[in-house]
N, CA and C of each residue as an Amber inpcrd file, in Angstrom:
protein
   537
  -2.5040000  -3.3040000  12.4040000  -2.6320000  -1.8790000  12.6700000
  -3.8190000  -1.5810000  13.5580000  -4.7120000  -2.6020000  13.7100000
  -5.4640000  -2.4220000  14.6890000  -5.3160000  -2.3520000  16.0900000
  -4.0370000  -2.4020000  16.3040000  -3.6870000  -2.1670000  17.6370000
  -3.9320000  -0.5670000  18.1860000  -4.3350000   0.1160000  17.1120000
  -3.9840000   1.3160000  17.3380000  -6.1830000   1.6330000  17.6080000
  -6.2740000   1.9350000  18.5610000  -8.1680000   2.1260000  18.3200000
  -8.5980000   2.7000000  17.3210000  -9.7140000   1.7740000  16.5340000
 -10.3620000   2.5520000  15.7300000 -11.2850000   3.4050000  15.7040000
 -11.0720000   4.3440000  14.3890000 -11.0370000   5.4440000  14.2240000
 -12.8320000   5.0750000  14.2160000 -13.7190000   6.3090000  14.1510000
 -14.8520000   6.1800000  13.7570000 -15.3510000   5.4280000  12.3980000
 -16.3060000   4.6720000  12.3050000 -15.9280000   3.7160000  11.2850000
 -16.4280000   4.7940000   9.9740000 -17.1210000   5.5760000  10.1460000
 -17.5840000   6.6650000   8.5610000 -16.2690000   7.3510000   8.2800000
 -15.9460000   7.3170000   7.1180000 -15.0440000   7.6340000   6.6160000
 -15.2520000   8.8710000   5.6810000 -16.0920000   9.3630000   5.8190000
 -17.0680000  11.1740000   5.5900000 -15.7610000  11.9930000   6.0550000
 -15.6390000  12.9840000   5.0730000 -14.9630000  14.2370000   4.9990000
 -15.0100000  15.0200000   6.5380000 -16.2910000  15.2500000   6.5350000
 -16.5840000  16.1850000   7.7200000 -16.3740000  15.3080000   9.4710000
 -15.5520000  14.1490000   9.0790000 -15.0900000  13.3350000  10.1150000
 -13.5160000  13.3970000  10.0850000 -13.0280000  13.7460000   9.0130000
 -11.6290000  13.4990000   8.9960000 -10.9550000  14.2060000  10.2900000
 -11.4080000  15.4110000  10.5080000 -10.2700000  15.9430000  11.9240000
 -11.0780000  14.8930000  13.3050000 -12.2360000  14.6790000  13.7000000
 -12.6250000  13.4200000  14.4300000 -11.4150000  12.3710000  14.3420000
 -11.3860000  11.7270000  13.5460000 -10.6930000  10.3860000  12.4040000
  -9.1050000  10.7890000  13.0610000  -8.8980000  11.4810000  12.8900000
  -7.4740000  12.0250000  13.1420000  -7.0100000  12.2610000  14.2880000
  -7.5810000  12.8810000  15.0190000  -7.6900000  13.1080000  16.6250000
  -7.5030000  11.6600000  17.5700000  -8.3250000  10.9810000  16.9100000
  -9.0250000   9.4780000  17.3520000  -7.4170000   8.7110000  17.4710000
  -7.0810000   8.7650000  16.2950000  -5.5630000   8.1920000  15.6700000
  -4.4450000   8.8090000  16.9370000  -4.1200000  10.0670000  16.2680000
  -3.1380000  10.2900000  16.9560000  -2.9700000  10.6840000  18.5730000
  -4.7730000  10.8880000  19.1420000  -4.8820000  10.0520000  20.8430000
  -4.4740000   8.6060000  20.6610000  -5.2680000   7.9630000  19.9260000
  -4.3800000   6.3560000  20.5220000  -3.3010000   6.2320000  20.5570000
  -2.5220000   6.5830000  19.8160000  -0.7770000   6.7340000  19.1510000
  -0.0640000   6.8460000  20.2840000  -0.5800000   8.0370000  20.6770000
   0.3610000   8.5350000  21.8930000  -0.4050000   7.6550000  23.0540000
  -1.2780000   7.2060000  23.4710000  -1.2740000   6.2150000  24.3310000
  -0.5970000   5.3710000  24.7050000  -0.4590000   4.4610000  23.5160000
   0.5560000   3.3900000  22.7860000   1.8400000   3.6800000  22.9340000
   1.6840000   4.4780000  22.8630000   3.3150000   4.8130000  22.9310000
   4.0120000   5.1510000  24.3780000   3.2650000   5.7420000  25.0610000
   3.5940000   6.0250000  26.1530000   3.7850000   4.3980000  27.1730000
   2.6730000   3.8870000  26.8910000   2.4530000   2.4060000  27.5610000
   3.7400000   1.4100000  27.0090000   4.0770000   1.5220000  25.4990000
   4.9660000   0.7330000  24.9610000   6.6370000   1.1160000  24.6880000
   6.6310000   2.3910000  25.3390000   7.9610000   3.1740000  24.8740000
   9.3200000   2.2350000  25.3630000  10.3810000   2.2260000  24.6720000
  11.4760000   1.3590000  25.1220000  11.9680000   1.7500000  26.6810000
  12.0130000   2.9490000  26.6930000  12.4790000   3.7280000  27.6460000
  12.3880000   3.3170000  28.9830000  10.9020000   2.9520000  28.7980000
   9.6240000   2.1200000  30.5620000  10.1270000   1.4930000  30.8130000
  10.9740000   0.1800000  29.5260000  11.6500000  -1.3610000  29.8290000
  13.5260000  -1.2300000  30.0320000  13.5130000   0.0730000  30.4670000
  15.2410000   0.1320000  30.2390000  15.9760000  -0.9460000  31.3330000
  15.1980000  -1.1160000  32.3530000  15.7680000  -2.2130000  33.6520000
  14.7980000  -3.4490000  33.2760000  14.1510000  -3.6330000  32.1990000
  13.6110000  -5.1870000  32.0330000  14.2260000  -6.2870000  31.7450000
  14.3160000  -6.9720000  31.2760000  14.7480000  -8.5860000  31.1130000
  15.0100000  -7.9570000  29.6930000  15.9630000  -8.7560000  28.4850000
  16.1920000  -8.7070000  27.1890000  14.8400000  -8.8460000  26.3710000
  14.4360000 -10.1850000  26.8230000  12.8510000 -10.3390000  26.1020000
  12.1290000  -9.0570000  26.1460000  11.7960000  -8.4250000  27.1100000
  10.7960000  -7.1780000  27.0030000  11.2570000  -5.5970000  26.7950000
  12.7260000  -6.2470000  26.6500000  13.3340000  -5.0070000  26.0280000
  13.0950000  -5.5350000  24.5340000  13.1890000  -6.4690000  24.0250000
  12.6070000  -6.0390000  22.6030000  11.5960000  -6.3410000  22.6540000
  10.4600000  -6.8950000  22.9910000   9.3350000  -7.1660000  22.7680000
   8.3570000  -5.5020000  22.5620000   9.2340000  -4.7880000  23.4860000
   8.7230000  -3.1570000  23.7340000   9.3320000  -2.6260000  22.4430000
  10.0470000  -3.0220000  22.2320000  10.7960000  -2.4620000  20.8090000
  10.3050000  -2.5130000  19.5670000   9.8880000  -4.2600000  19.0910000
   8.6930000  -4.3260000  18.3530000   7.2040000  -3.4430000  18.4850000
   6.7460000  -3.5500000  19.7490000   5.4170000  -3.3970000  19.6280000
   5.5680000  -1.8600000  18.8640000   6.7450000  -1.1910000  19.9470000
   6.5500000   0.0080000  19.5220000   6.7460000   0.6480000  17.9990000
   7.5450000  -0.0900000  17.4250000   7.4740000  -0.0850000  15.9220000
   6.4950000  -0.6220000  15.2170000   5.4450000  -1.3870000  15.6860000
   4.2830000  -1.5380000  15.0160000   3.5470000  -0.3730000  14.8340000
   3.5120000   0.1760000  16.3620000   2.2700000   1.4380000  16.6070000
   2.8920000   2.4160000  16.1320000   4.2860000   2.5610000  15.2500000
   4.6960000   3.3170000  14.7550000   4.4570000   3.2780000  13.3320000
   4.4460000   2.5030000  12.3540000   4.4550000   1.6060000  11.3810000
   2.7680000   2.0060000  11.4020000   1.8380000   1.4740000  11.9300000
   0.2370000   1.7820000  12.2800000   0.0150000   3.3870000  11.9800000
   0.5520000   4.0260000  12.7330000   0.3660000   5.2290000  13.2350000
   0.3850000   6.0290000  11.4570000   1.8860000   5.5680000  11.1390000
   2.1800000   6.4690000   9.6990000   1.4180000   5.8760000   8.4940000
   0.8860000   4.8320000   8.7010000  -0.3800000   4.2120000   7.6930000
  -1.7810000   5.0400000   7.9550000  -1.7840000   4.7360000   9.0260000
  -3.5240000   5.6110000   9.2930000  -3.2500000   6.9280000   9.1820000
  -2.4990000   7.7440000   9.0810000  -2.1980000   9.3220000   9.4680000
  -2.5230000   9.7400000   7.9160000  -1.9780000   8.6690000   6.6230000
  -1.9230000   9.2320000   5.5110000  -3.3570000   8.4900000   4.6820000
  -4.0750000   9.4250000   3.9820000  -5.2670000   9.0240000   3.6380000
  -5.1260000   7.8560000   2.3310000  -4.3350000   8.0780000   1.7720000
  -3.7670000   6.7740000   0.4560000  -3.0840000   6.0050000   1.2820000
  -2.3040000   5.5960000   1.6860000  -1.7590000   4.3510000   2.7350000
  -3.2320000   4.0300000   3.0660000  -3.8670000   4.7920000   4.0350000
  -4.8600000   3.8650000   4.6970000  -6.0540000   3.3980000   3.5300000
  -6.1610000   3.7820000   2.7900000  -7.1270000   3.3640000   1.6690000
  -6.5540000   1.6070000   0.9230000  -5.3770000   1.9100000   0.8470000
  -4.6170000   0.9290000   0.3560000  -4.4980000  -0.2040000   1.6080000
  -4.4160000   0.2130000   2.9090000  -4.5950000  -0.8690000   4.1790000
  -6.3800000  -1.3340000   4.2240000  -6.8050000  -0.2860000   3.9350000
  -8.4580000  -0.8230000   4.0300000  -8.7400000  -2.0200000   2.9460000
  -7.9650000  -1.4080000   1.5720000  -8.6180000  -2.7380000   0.6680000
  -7.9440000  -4.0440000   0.8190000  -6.9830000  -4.3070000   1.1380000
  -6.2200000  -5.0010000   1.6150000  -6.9670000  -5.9700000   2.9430000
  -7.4450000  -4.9770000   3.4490000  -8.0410000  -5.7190000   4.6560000
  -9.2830000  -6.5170000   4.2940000 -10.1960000  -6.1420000   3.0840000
 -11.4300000  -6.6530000   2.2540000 -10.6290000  -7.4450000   1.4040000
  -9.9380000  -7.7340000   1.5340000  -9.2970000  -8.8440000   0.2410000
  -8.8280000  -7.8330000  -1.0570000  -8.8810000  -6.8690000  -1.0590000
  -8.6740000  -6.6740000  -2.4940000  -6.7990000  -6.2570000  -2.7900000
  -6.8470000  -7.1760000  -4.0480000  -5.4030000  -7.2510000  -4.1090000
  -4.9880000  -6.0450000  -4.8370000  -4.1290000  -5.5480000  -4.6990000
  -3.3970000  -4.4380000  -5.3460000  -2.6790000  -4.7190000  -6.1200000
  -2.3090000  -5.5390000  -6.2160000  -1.5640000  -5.7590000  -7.5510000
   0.0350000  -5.2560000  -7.5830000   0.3090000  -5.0110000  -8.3660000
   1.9850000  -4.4750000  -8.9050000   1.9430000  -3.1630000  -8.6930000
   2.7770000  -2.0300000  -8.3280000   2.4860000  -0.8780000  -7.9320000
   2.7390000   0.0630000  -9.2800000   3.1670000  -0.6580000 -10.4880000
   2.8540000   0.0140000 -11.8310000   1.3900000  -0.2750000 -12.5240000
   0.4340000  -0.7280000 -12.1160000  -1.1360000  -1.2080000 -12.3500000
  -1.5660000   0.4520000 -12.4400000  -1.8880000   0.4350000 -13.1690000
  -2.6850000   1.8250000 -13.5060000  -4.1360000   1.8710000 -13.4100000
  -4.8410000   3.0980000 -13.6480000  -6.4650000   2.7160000 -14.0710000
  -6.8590000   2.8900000 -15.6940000  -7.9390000   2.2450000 -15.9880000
  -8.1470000   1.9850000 -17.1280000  -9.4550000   3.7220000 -17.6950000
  -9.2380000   4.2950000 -16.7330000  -9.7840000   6.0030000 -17.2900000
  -9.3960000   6.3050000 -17.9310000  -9.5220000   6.5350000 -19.3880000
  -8.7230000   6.9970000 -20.6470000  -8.7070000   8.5390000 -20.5110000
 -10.1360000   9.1480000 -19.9560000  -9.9050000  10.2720000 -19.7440000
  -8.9190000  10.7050000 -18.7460000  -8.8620000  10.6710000 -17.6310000
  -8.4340000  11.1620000 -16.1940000  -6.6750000  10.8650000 -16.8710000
  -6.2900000   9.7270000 -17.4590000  -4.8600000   9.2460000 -17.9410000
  -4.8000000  10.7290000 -18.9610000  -5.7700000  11.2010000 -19.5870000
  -5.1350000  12.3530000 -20.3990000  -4.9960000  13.4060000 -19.9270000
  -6.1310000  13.7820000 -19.0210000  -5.8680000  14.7560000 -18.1920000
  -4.4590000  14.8100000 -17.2760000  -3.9750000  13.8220000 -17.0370000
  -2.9060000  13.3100000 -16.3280000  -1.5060000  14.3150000 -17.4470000
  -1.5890000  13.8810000 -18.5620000  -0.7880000  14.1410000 -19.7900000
  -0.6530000  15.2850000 -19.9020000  -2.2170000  15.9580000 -19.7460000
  -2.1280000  17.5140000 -20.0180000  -1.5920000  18.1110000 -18.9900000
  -1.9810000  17.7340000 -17.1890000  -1.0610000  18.4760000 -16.2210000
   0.8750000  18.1180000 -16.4780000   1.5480000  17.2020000 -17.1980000
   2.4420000  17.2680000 -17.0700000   2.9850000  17.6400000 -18.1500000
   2.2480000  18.1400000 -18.8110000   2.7650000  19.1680000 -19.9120000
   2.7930000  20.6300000 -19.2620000   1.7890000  20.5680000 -18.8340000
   1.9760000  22.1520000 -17.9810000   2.3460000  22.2750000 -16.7240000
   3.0500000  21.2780000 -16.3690000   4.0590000  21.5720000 -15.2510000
   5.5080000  21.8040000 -16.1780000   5.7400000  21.1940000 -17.3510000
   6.9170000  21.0010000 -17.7060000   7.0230000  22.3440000 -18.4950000
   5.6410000  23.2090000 -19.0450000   5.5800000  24.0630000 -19.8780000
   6.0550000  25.3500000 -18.8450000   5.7000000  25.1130000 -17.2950000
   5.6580000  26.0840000 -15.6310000   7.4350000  26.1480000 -15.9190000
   8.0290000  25.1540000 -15.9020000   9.7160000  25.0460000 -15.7680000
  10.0700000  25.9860000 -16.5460000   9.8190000  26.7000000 -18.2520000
  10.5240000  27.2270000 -19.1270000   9.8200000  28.9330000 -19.0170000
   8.5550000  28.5040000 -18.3120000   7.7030000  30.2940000 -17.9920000
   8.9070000  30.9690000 -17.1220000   8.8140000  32.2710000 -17.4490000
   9.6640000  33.6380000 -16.7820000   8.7560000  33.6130000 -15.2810000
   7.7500000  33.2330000 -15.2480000   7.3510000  33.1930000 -13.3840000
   6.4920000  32.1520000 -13.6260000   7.4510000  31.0040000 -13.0210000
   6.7550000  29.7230000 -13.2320000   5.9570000  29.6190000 -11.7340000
   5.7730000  30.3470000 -10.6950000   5.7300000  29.6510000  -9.6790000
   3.8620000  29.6220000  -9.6330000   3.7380000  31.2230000 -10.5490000
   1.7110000  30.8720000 -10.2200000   0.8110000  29.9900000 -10.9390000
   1.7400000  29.3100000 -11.7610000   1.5610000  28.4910000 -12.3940000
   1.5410000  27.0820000 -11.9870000   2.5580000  26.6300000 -11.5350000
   3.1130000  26.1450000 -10.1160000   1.8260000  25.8230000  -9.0460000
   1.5720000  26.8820000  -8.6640000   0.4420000  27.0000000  -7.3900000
  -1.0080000  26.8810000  -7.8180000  -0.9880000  27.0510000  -9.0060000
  -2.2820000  26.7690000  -9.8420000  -2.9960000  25.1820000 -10.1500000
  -1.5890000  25.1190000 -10.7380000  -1.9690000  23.0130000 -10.9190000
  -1.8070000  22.3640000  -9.3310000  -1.2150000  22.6260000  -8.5120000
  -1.3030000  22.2570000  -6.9500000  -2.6840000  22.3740000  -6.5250000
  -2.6420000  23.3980000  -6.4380000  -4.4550000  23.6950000  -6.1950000
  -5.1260000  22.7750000  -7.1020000  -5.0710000  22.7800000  -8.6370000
  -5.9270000  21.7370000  -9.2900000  -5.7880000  20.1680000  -8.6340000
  -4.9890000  19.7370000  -7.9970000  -4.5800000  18.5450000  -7.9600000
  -5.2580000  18.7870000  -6.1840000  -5.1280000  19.1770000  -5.5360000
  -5.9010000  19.3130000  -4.0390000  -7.4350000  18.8130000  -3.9060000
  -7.7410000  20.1500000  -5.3780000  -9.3170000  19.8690000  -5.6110000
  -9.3900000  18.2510000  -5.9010000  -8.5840000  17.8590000  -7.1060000
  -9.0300000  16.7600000  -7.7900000  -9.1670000  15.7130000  -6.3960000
  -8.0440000  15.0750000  -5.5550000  -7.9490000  14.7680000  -4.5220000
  -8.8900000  14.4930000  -3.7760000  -9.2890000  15.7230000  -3.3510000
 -10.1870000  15.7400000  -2.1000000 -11.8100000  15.2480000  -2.9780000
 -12.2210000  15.4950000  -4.4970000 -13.1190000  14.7800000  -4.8210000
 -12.5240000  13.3750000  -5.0830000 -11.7660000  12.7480000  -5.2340000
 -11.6730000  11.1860000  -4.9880000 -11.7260000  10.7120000  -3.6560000
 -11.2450000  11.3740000  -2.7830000 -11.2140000  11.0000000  -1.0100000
 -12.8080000  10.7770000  -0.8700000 -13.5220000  11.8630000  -1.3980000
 -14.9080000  11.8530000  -0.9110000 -16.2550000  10.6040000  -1.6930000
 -15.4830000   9.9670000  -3.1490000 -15.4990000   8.8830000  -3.7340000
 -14.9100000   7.6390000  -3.3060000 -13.7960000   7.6230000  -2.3320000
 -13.3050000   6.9180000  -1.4760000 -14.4050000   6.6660000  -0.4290000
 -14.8470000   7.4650000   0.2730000 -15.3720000   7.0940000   1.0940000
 -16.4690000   6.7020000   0.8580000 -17.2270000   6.8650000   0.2630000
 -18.6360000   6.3120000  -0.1780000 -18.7510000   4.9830000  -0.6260000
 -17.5370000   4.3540000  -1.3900000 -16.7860000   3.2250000  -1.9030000
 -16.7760000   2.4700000  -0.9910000 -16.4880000   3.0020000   0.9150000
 -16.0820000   2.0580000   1.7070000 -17.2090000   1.7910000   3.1850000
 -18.2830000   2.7780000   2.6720000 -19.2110000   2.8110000   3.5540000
 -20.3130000   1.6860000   3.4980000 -19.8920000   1.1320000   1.6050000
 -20.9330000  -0.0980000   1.7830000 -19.4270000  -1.0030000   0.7180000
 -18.8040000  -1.7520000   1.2790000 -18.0710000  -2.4490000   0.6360000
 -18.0220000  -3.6230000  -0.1990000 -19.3040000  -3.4380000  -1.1040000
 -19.4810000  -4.4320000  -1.9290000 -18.4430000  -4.5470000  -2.8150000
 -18.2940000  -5.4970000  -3.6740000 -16.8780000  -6.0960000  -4.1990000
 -17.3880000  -5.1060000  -5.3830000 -17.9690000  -4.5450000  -6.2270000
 -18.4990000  -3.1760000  -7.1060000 -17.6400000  -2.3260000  -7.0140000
 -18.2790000  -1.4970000  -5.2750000 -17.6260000  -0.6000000  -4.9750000
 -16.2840000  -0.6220000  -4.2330000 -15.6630000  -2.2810000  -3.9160000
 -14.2330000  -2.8960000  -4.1190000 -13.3200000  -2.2940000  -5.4100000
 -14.0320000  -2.2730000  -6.1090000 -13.6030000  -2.2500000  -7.6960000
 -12.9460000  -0.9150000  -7.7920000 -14.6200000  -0.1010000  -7.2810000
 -14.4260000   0.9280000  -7.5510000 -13.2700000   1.7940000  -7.2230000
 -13.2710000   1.4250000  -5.5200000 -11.9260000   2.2750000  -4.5340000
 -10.9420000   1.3490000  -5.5690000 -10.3760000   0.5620000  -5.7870000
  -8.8950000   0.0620000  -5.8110000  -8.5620000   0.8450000  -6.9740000
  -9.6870000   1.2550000  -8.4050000  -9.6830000   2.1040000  -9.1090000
  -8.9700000   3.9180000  -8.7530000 -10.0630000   4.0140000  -7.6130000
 -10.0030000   5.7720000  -7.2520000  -8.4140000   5.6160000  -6.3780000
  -7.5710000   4.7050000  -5.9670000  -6.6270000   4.3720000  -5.0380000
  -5.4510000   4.8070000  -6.2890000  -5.8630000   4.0670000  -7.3860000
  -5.0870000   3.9410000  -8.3350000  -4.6200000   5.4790000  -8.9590000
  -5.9000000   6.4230000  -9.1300000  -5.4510000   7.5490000  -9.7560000
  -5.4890000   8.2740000  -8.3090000  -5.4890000   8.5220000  -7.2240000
  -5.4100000   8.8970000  -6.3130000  -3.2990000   8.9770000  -6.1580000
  -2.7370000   8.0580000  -6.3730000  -1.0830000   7.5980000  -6.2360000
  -0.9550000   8.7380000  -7.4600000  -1.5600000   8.3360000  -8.7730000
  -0.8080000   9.7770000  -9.5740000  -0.8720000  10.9540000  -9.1020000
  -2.0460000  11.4430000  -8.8570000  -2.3290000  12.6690000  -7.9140000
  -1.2350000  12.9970000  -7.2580000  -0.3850000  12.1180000  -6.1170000
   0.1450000  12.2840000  -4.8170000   1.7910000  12.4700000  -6.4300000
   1.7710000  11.3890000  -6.9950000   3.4760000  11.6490000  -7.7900000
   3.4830000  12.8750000  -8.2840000   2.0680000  13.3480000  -9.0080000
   2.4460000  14.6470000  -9.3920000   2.8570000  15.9850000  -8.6420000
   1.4750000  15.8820000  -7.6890000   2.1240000  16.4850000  -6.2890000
   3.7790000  16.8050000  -5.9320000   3.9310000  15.6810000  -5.8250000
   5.5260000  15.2960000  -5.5960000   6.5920000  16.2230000  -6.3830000
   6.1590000  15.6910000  -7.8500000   6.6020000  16.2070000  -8.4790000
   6.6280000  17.8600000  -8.9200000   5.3850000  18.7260000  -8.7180000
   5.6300000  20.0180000  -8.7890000   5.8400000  20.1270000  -7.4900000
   6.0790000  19.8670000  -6.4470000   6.7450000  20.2750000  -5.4000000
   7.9190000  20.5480000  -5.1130000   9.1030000  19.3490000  -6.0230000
   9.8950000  19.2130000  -6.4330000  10.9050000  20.3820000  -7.3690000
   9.8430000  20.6620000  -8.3950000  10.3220000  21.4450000  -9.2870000
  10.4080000  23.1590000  -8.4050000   9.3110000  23.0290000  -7.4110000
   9.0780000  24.3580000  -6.8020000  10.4940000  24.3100000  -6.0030000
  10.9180000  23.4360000  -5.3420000  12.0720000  23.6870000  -4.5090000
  13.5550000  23.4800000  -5.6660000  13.2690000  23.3380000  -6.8230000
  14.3720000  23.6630000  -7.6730000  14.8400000  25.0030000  -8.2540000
  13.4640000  25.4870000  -8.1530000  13.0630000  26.8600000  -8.5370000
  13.9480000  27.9230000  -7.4820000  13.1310000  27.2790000  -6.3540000
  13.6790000  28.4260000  -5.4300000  15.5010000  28.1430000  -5.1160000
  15.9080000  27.1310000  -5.3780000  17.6600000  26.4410000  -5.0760000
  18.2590000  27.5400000  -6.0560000  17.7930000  27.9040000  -7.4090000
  17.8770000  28.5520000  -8.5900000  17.9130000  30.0110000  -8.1790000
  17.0230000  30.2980000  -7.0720000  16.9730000  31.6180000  -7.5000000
  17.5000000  32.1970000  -6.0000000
């Protein structure tokens, strides 16, 4: 995925639209230079060879764009193994808190106006988020195998975050199919 230029190496909040910019200028570089389209009168070889590349920098592109993919490509890149994608974290708290938002998403489904309810735990889950991103990054600014530990940890409840997400998002567009 390094084909794609890297991004500024601080991984600080107040860099993310920098970080992003950085990305999706190279992207479209890449793309323009590698598009199938350029090789339509080439030889077979560089008609796919353009084909691959360009599905790399595509493949690249949708890894770095999303802040959990690329967290999960960063530790990966430090050696750290991820394991089975049912590996949980061992936070007894944050796992209950986990329990209690999906009780009150499921409690949002049977409310007479489930939706501000709905928009309430979204918002809780944004906040929660964006303080692990910012624990993420601090994790990766000095990458000792500690704070290895630490990110593959914050990566870990970071994925529930994104299912729950998912999931009252889900229920919101059932809501509205309903009504």
């Amino acid at each position: 995925f390094l084909m794609i230029r890297r991004p500024p190496r601080s991984t600080r909040i107040e860099c993310r639209r920098q970080r992003q910019m950085c990305i999706r200028d190279s992207y479209r570089s890449l793309q323009r230079a590698l598009h199938p389209d350029r090789y339509a009168t080439g030889t077979d070889q560089e008609k796919r060879l353009s084909m691959q590349a360009a599905t790399r920098v595509n493949e690249a592109y949708n890894t770095l764009k999303d802040g959990l993919a690329r967290a999960r490509y960063l530790l990966e890149l430090h050696g750290v193994d991820l394991g089975a994608d049912n590996e949980t974290t061992r936070d007894t708290a944050f796992l209950m808190e986990q329990m209690e938002l999906r009780e009150a998403l499921e409690a949002a489904r049977s409310h007479p106006d489930p939706y501000p309810q709905i928009s309430e735990l979204l918002a809780r889950i944004n906040r929660d988020v964006k303080t692990l991103s910012g624990q993420l990054a601090i994790s990766f600014e000095t990458p000792t195998p500690e704070h290895l530990v630490a990110a593959r940890d914050t990566v870990s409840k970071m994925q529930f975050l994104q299912k729950f997400r998912a999931d009252a998002e889900h229920l919101e567009a059932q809501l509205d199919e309903a009504y």
